[in-house]
Coordinates of C-alpha atoms in Angstrom, one line a residue:
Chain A
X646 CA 0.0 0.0 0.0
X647 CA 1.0 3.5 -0.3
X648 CA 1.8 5.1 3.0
X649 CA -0.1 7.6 3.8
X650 CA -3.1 5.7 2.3
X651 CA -5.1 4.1 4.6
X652 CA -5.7 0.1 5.0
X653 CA -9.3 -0.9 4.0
X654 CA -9.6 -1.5 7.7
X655 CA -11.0 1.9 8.7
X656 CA -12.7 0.6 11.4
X657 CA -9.5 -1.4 13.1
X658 CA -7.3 1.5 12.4
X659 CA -9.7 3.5 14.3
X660 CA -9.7 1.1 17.7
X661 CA -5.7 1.1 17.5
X662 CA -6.2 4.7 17.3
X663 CA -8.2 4.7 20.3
X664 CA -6.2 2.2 22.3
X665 CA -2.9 4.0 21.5
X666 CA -4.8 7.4 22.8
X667 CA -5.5 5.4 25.9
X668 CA -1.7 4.4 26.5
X669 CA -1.0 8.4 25.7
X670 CA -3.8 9.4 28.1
X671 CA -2.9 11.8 30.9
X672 CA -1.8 15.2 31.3
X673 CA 2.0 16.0 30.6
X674 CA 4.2 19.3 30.1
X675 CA 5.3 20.2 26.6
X676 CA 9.0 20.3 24.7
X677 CA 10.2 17.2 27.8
X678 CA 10.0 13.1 27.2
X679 CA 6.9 12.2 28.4
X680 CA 5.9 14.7 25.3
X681 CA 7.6 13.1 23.4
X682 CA 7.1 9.4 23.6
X683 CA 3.1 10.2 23.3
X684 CA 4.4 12.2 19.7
X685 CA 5.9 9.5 18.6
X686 CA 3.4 7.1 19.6
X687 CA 0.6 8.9 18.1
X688 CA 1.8 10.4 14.9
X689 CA -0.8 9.4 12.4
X690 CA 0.9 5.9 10.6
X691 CA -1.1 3.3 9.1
X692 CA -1.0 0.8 11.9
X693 CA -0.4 -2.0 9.8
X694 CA 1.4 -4.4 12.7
X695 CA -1.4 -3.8 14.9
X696 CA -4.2 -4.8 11.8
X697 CA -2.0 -7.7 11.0
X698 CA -2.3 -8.7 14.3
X699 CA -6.3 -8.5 14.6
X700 CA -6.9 -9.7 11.4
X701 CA -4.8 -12.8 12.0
X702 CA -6.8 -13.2 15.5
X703 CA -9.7 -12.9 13.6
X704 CA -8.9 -16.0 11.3
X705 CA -8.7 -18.0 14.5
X706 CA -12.4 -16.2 15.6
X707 CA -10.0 -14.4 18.6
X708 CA -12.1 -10.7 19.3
X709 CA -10.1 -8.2 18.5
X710 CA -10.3 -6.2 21.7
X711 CA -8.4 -9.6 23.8
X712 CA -5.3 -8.5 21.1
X713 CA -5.5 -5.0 20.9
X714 CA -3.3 -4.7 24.2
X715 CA -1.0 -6.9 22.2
X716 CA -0.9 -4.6 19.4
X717 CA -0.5 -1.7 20.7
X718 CA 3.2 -3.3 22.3
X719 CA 4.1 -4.1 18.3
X720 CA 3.2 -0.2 17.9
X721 CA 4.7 0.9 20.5
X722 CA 8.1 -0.9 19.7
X723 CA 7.7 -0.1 16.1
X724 CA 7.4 3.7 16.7
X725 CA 10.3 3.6 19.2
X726 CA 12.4 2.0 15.9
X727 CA 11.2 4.7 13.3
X728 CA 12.6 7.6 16.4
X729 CA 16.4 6.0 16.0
X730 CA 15.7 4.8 12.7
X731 CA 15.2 8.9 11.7
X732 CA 18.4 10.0 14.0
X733 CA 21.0 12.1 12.3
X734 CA 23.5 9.4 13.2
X735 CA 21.3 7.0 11.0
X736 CA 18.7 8.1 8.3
X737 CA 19.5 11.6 9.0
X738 CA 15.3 11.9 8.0
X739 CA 14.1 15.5 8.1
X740 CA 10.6 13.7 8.4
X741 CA 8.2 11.3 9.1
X742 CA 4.4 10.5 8.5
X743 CA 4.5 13.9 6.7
X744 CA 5.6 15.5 10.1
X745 CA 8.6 17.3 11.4
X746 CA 10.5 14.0 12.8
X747 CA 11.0 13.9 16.8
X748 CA 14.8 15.0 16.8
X749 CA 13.8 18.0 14.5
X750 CA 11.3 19.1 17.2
X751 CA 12.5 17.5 20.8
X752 CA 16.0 17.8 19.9
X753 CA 18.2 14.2 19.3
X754 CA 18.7 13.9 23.0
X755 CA 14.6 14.2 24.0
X756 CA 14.0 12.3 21.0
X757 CA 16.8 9.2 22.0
X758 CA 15.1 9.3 25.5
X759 CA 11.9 9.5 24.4
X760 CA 12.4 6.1 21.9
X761 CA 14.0 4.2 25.4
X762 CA 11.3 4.7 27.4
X763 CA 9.0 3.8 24.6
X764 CA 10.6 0.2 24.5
X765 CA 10.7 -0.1 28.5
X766 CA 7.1 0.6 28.5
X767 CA 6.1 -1.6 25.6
X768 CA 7.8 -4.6 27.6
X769 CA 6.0 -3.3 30.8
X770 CA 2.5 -4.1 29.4
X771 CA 3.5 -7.3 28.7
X772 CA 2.1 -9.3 31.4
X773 CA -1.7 -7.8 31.3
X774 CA -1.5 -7.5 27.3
X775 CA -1.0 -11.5 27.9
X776 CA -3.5 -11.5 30.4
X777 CA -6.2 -9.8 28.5
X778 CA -5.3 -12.5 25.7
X779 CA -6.0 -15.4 28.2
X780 CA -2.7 -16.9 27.1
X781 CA -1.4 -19.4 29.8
X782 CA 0.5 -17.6 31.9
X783 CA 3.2 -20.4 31.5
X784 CA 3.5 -18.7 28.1
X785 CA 3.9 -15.0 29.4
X786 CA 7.6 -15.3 29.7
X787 CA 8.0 -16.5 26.3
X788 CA 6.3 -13.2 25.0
X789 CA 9.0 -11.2 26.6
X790 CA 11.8 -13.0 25.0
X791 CA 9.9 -13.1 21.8
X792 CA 9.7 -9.7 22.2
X793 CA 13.4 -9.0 22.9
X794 CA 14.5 -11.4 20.0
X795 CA 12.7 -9.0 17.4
X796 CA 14.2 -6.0 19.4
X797 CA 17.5 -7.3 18.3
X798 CA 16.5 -8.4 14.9
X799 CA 15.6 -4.7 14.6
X800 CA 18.6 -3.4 15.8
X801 CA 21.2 -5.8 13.9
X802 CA 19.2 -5.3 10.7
X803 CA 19.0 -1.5 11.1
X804 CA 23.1 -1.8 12.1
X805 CA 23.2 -4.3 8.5
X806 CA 21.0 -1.4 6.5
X807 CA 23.6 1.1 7.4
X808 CA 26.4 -0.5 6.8
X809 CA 25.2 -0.9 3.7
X810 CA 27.2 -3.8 2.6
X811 CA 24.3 -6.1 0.9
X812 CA 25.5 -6.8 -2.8
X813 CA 22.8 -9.2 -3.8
X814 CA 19.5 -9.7 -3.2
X815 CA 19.5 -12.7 -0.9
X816 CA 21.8 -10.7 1.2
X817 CA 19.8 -7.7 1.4
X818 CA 16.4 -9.7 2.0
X819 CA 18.3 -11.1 5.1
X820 CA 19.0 -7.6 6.3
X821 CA 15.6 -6.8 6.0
X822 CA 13.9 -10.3 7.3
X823 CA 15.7 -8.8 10.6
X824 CA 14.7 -5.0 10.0
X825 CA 11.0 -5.2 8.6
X826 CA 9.9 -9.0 8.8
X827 CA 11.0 -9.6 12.5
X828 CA 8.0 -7.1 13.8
X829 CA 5.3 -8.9 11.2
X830 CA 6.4 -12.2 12.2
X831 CA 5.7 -11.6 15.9
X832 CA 2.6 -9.2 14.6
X833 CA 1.1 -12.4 13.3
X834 CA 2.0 -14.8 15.7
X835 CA 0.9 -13.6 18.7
X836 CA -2.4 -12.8 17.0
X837 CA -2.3 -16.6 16.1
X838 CA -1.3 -17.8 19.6
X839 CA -4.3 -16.0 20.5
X840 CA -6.3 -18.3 18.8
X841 CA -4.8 -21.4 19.8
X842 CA -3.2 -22.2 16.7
X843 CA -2.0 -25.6 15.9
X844 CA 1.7 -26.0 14.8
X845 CA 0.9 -26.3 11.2
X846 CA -1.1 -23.1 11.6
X847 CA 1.9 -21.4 12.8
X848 CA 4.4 -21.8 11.3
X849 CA 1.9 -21.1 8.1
X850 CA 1.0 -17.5 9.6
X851 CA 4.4 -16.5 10.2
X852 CA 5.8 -17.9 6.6
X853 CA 3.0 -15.7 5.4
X854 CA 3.8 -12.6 7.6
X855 CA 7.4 -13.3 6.6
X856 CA 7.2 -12.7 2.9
X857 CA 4.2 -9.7 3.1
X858 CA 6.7 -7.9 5.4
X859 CA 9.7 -8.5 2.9
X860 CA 6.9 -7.4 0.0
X861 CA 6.3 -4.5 2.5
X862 CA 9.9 -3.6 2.3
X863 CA 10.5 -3.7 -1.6
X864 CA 7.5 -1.7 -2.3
X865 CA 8.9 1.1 0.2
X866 CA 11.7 0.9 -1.8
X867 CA 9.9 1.7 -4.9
X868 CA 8.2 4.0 -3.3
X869 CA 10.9 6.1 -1.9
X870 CA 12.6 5.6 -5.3
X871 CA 8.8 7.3 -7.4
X872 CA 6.6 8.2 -4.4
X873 CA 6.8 12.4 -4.0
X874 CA 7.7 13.0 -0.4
X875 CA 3.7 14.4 0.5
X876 CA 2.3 10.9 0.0
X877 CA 5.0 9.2 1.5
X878 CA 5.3 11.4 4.2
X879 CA 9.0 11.2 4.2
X880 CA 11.5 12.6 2.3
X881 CA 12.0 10.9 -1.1
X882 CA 15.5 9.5 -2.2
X883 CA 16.8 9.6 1.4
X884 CA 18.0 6.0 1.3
X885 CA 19.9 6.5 -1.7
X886 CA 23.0 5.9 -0.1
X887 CA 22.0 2.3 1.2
X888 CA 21.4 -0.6 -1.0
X889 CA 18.1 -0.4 -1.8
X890 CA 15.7 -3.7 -3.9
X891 CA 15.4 -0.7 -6.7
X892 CA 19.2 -0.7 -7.1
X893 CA 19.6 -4.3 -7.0
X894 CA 16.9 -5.0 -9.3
X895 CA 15.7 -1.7 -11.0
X896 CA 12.4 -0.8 -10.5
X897 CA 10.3 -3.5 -12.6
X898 CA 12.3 -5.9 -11.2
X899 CA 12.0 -4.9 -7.2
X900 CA 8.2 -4.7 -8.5
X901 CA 8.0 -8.1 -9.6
X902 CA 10.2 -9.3 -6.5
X903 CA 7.0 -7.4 -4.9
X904 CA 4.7 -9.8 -6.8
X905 CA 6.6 -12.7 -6.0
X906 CA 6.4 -12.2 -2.1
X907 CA 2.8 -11.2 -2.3
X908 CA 1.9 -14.9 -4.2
X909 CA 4.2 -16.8 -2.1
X910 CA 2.8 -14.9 0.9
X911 CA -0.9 -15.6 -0.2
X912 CA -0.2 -19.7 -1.0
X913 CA 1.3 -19.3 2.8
X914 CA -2.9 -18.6 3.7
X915 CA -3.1 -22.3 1.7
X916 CA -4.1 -24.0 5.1
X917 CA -6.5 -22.2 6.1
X918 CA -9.1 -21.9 2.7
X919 CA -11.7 -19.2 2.6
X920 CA -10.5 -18.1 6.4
X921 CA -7.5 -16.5 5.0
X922 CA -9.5 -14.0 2.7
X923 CA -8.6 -11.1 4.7
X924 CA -5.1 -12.0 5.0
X925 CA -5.0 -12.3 1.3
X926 CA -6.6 -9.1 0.7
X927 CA -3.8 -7.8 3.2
X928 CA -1.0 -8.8 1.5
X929 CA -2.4 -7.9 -2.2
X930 CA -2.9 -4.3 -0.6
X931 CA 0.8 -3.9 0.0
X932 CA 2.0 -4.4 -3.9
X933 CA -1.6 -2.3 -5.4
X934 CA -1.3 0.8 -4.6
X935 CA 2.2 1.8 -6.5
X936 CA 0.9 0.4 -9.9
Chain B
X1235 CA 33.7 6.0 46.9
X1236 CA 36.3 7.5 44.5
X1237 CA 35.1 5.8 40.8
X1238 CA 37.7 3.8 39.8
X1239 CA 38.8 2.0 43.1
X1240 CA 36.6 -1.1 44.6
X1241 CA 34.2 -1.3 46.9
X1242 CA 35.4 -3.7 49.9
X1243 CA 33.1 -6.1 48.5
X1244 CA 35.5 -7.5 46.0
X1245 CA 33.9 -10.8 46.6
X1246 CA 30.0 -9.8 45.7
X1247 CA 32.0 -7.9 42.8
X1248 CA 33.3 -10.8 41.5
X1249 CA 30.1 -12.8 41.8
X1250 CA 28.4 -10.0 39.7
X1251 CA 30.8 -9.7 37.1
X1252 CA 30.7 -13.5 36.5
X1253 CA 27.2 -13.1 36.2
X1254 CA 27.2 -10.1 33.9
X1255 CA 29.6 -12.5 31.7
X1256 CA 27.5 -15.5 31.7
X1257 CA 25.1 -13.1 30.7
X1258 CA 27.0 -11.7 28.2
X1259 CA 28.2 -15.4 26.8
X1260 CA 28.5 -16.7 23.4
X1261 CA 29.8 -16.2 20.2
X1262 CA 29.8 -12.5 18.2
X1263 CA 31.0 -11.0 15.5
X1264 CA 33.3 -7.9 16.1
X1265 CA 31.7 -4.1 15.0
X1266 CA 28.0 -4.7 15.5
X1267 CA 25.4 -4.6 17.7
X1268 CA 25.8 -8.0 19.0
X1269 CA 29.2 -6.8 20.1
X1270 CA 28.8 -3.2 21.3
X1271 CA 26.5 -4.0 24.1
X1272 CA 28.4 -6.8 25.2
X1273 CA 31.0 -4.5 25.3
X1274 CA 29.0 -1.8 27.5
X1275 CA 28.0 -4.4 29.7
X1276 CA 31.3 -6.1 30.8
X1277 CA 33.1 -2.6 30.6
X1278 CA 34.8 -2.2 34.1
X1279 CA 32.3 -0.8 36.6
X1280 CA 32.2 -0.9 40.4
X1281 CA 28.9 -2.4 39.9
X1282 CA 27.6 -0.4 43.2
X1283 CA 23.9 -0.9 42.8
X1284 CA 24.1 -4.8 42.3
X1285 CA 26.0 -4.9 45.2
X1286 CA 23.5 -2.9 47.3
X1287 CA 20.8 -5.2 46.4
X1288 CA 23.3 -8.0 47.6
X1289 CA 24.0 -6.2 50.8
X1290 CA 20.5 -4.8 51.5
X1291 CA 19.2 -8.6 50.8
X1292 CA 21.6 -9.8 52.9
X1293 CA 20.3 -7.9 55.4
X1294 CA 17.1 -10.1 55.2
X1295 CA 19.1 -12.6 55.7
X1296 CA 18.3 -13.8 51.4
X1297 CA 21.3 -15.5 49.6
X1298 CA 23.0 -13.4 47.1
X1299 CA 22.6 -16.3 44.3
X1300 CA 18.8 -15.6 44.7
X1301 CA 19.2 -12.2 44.0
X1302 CA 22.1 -11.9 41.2
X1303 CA 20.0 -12.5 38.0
X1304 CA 17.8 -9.4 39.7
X1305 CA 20.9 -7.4 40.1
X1306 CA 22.0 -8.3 37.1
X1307 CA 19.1 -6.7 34.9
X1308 CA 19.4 -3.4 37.4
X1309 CA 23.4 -3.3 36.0
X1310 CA 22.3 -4.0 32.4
X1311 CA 19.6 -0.7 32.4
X1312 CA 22.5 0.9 33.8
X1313 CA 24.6 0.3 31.8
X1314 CA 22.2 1.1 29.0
X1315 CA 21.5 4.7 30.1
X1316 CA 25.4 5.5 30.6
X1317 CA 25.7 4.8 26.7
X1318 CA 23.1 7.3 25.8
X1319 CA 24.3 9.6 28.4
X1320 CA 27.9 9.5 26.8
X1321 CA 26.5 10.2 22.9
X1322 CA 27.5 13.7 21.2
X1323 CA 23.9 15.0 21.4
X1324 CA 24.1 14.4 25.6
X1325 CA 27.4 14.9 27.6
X1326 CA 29.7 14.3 24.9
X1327 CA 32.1 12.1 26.4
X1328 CA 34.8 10.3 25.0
X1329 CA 35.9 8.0 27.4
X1330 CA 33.9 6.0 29.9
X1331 CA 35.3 3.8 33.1
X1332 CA 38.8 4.6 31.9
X1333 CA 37.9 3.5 27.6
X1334 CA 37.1 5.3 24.8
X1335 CA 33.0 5.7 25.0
X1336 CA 30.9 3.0 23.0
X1337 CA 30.2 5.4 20.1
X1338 CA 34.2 6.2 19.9
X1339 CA 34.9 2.2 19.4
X1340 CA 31.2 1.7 17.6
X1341 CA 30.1 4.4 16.2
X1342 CA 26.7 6.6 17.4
X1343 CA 24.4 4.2 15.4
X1344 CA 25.6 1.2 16.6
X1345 CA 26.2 2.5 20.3
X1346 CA 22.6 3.5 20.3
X1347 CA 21.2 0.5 19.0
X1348 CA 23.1 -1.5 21.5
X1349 CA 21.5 0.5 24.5
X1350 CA 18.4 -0.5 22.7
X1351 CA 18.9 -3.8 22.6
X1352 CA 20.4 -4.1 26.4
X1353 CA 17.1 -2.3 27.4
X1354 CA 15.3 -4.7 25.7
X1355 CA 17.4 -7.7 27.2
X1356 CA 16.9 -6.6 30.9
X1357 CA 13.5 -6.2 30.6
X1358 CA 12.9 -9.8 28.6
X1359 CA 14.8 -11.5 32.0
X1360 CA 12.5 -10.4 34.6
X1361 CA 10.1 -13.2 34.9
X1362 CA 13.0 -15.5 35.5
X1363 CA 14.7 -13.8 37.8
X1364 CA 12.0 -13.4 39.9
X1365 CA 10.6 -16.7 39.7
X1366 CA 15.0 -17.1 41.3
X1367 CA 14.4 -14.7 43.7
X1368 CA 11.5 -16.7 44.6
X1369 CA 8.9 -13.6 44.6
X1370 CA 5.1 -14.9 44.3
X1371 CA 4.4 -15.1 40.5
X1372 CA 1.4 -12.3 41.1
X1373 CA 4.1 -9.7 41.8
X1374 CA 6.0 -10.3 39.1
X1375 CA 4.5 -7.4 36.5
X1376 CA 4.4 -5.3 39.2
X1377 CA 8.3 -5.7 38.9
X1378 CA 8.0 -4.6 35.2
X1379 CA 6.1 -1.7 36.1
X1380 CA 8.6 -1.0 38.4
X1381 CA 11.3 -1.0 35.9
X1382 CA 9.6 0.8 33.6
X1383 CA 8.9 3.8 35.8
X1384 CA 12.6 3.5 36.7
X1385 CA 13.7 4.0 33.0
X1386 CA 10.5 6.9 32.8
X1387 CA 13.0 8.5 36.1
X1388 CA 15.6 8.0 34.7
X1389 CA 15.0 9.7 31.3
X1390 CA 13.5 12.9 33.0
X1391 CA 16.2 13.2 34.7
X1392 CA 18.8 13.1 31.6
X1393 CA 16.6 15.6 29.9
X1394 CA 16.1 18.2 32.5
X1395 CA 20.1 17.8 33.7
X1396 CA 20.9 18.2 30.2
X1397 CA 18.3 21.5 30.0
X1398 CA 20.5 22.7 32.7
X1399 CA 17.7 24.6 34.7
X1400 CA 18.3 23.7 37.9
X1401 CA 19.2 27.2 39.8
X1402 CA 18.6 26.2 43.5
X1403 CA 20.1 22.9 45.3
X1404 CA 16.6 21.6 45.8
X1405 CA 16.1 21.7 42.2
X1406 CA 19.2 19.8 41.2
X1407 CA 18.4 17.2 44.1
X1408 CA 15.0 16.5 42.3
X1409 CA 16.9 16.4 39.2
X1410 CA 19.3 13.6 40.6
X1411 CA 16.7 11.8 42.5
X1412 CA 15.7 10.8 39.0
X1413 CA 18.6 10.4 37.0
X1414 CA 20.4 8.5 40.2
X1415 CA 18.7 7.5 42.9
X1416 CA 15.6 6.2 40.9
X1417 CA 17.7 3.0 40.3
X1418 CA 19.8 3.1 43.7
X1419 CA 16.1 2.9 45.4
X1420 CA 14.9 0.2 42.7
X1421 CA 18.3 -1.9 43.9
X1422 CA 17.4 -2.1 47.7
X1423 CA 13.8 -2.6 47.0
X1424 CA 14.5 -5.4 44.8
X1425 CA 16.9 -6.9 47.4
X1426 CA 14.2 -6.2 50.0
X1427 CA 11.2 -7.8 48.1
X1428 CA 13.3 -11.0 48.4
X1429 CA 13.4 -11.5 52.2
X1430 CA 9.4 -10.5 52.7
X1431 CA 9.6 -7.2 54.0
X1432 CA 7.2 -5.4 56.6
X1433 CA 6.1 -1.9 54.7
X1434 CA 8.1 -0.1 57.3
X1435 CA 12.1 -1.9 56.8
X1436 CA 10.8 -1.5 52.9
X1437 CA 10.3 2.5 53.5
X1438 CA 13.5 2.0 55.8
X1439 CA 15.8 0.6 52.9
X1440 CA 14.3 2.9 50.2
X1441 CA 15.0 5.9 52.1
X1442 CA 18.6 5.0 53.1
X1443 CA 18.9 4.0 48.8
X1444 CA 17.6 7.6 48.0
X1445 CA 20.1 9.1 50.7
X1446 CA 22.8 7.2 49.4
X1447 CA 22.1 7.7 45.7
X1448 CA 21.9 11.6 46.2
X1449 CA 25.2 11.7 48.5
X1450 CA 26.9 9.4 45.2
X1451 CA 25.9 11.9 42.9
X1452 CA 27.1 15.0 45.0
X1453 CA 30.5 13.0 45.5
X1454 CA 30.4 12.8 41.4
X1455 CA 30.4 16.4 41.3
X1456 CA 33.2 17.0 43.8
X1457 CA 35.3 14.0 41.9
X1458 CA 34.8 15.9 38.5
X1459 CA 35.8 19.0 40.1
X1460 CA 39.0 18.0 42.1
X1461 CA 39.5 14.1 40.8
X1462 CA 41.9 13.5 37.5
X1463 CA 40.7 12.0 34.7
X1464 CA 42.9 8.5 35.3
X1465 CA 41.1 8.4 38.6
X1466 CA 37.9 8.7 37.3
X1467 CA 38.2 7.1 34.2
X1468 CA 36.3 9.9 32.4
X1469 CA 37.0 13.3 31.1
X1470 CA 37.1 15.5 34.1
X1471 CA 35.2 19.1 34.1
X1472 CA 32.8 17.5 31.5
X1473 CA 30.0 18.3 33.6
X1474 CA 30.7 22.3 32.7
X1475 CA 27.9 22.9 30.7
X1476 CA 25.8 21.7 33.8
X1477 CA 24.7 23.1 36.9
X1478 CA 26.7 21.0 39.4
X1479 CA 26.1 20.8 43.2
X1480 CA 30.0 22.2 43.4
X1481 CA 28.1 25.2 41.4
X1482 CA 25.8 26.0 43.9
X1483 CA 27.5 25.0 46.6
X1484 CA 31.3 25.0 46.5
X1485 CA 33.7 22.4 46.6
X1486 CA 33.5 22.4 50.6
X1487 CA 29.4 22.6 50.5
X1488 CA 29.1 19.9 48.3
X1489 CA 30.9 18.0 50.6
X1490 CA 28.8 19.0 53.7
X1491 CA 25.9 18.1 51.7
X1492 CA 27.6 14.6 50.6
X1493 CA 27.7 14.1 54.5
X1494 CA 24.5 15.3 55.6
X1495 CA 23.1 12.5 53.2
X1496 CA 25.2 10.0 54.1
X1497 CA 24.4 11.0 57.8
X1498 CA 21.0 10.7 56.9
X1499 CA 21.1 6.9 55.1
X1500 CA 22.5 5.9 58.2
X1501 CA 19.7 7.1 60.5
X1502 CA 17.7 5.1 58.1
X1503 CA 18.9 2.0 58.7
X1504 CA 17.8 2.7 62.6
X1505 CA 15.1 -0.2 62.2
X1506 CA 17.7 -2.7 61.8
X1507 CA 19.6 -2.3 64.7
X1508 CA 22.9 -4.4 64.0
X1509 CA 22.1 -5.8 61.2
X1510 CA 22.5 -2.5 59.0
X1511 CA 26.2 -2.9 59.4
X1512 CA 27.2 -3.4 56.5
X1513 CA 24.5 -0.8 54.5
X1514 CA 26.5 2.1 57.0
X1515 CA 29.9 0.9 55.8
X1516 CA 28.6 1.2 52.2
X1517 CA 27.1 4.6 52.8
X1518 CA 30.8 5.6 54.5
X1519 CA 32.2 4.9 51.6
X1520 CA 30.8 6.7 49.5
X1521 CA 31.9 9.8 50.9
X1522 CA 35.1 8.6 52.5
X1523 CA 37.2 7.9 49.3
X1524 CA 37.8 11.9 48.5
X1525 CA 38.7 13.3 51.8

C-alpha cells in the first residue's frame, strides 16, 4: 500500500487509534519526554502491525479487543524504531508521516530518550497484554523473549541497513527479514497464539507474515525511489546511499520481487481456505497501490 | 567511593561480574550490535547498585545467588543509560570507566542500537529472575512496572540535567533523584522484596537507597571537580555545561551536603539495629574515598 493511504480496515485503524490514545492518556508538560514518547506514539501511521495482528486473530475467531493490548506493544516498539531509525547518526530523516520528525522538534537527545522509554514501556504491558489475551501464563515469559529477540532483529538489521554492505538480493532480504519481517512475524503470531493455533497453523502465519513484510519492504523501496515526499510522508530519495531492492533490481524488477512475495505470501494462507481472505486481501494491498 | 577503586566487596564484585559474563556469553562477530552491548555491559564498573541489592538482601538474611539475576538486569539498564548519556547530542564524552566511549569504538548508530537492545534484554529476563528470587508469581509485573517507571525517572532526569535549569540545590536534588537514585532505590527494594519485607524496613531501605544515591551523585560532582581523569576514568570538568552541586554549593558545600546524606542513610537504617552494618559501611564509603 502507499503510505499515507489508509488500510481498507477503517474501522480497526480507528480502535488502535483509540487504544494508542489510551496508553498516551494523561496530562503532561510540553518540549520534555513524556511529550515526546506520546508524539511518537501517536503520529498518524497506518498501523499496519497492529491490523495484522487483529486480522490474523480474527482467522482463528479471537475478538479483537483480547489482542488490541497486544498490538499496541508491536506499535509501540515499532514507533520507538522509526525515532532511532530517523536520527541524524542513522537516516539523518528530516521527516516522518508527513511530520517534522522527533529529533527535529524535541531535539536528538529528548527524541533518543523519548524512543527508550517507549521500548521499557512496551515490555512493561507485557504481562496484562498476555492477560487480557488469556494466554497461559506459563507462556507470558516467552512473549517477553519473543519480544526481545525482534528488538535485536531490529537493531542488527538497522546496524546491517547502514552498513550498507548487501550486494545481492538474498543478502539484502536477510537484512531486511531482521529490519521489517521480525515485527510482522511476531505481529502475526501472537495474534495466532491468541487463537490457539495448531503448529501447522503457525508456522503457516508466520511464513506468510514473513514474505508480506519483505513485500512490504520492496514496495517502500519503490516508493521512496517514485513516491513524491507528500504521499509518502517522508522525504523521497533519502536511502539513496544504502542498497536499496530498486538498485539491485531496478524498479520492474523490485516490483516483480514485490509480486513474488505477495503470491508466495498468499499460498502461505493455503491451510487455512476461505478463512485466509482477509489476509490475502492484506498482502495484495501492499504491492496495489504503486501500480 | 572514588570511581575507579573497589568497593570492599571484592567478593560480591566478582560474583556479579561473572554473572554479567555468563550473561554476556557466546559467540559475536566484532563491530556490531551483538558486540557493542556486550562491550558496555562487561566494561569495568564498580557495579555499586548490584551490590547494594546483595547487601541490602543480605540484610534479610536472602542468599546473594537468589538475587544476582535481579541485580543483574538493574546493571544491564545501567549500563544502557550511561551509553546514551555518553552520545555527542548528551554529555559528549569520549571515554567511559577509563575506555574510549561505546560510540568512539562503535560508532553513534551502533552505540545507540546497543542501549536499545540491552534495554530490551533486561527487561525480557524479569520473569525469570523473579521466579530465582522466589517472589510470588502475582508480583512479578508489578516488577516490570517498576522497571519501567525506573527507566521513565531516569529519562526525565537526563533531559532536564541536560536542560540545565536547575538554579537552587533543591532543584538539582530533584533532578538527581531521578537520573540517580531512581535506580539506587529500585536496587534495595529489589533486594528487600526477596526477604518479605514489613512496609516499614521496605520505607526504611528505600529511604537510606535515596540518601545514598543523592550523597553518590554529590561525590560525582566533587570527583569531577577536584579528581583526575585516570582516577575517574572519564574526562574530568565535562559536567561544565551543567549546573553542578559544586556550582551552587562550592567544593567544601558539596561535601557538607555529601555528609549530611550520608548521615541521613545511616539514621535510616535505625530499624535494623545491627544488622545494618554493612548498608552504614557502604554509605561511609561513598563519601570517604575523596577526603
Amino acid at each position: 500500500m502507499a503510505h499515507g493511504e489508509p488500510l481498507p480496515w477503517d474501522g480497526f485503524q480507528r480502535e488502535v487509534d483509540e487504544t494508542l490514545r489510551s496508553v498516551a492518556a494523561g496530562e503532561v508538560a510540553s518540549g520534555g519526554v513524556d511529550a515526546a514518547w506520546r508524539e511518537a506514539l501517536l503520529s498518524p501511521g497506518k498501523r499496519v502491525r497492529p491490523i495484522l495482528m487483529l486480522l490474523v486473530a480474527g482467522m482463528f475467531s479471537v475478538p479483537r479487543r483480547r489482542v488490541l493490548p497486544l498490538a499496541v506493544i508491536v506499535e509501540m516498539v515499532h514507533a520507538a524504531s522509526l525515532v532511532l531509525d530517523d536520527l541524524p547518526c542513522m537516516d539523518d530523516a528530516d521527516t516522518r508521516r508527513g511530520r517534522p520528525s522527533l529529533h527535529k522538534t524535541h531535539g536528538e537527545a529528548v527524541a533518543t530518550l523519548a524512543s527508550f522509554e517507549l521500548l521499557s514501556r512496551a515490555h512493561a504491558r507485557l504481562p496484562a497484554a498476555c492477560a487480557v489475551a488469556r494466554l497461559p501464563r506459563r507462556r507470558w515469559a516467552a512473549l517477553g523473549d519473543e519480544l526481545a529477540h525482534v528488538v535485536e532483529q531490529l537493531c542488527r538489521g538497522q546496524a546491517l541497513d547502514l552498513a550498507g554492505t548487501a550486494e545481492a538480493v538474498d543478502e539484502l532480504e536477510r537484512v531486511h527479514a531482521q529490519k521489517t519481517g521480525s515485527l510482522f512475524v511476531l505481529s502475526a503470531r501472537w495474534g495466532a497464539l491468541a487463537g490457539r493455533p495448531s503448529s501447522v497453523e503457525l508456522d503457516a502465519v508466520e511464513d506468510y507474515a514473513r514474505n508480506l513484510g519483505l513485500a512490504f519492504q520492496v514496495m517502500d523501496d519503490v516508493l521512496d525511489c517514485v513516491g513524491d515526499a507528500g504521499r509518502l510522508g517522508k522525504p523521497v530519495g533519502q536511502d539513496a546511499s544504502r542498497a536499496t531492492f530498486v538498485d539491485l533490481l531496478g524498479l520492474d524488477g523490485a516490483r516483480r520481487l514485490a509480486d513474488e512475495l505477495t503470491a508466495t505470501a498468499v499460498h502461505c494462507l493455503a491451510p487455512f481456505g476461505r478463512r485466509g481472505a482477509e489476509l490475502e486481501t492484506l498482502a495484495r494491498e501492499v504491492v496495489s497501490r504503486v501500480r
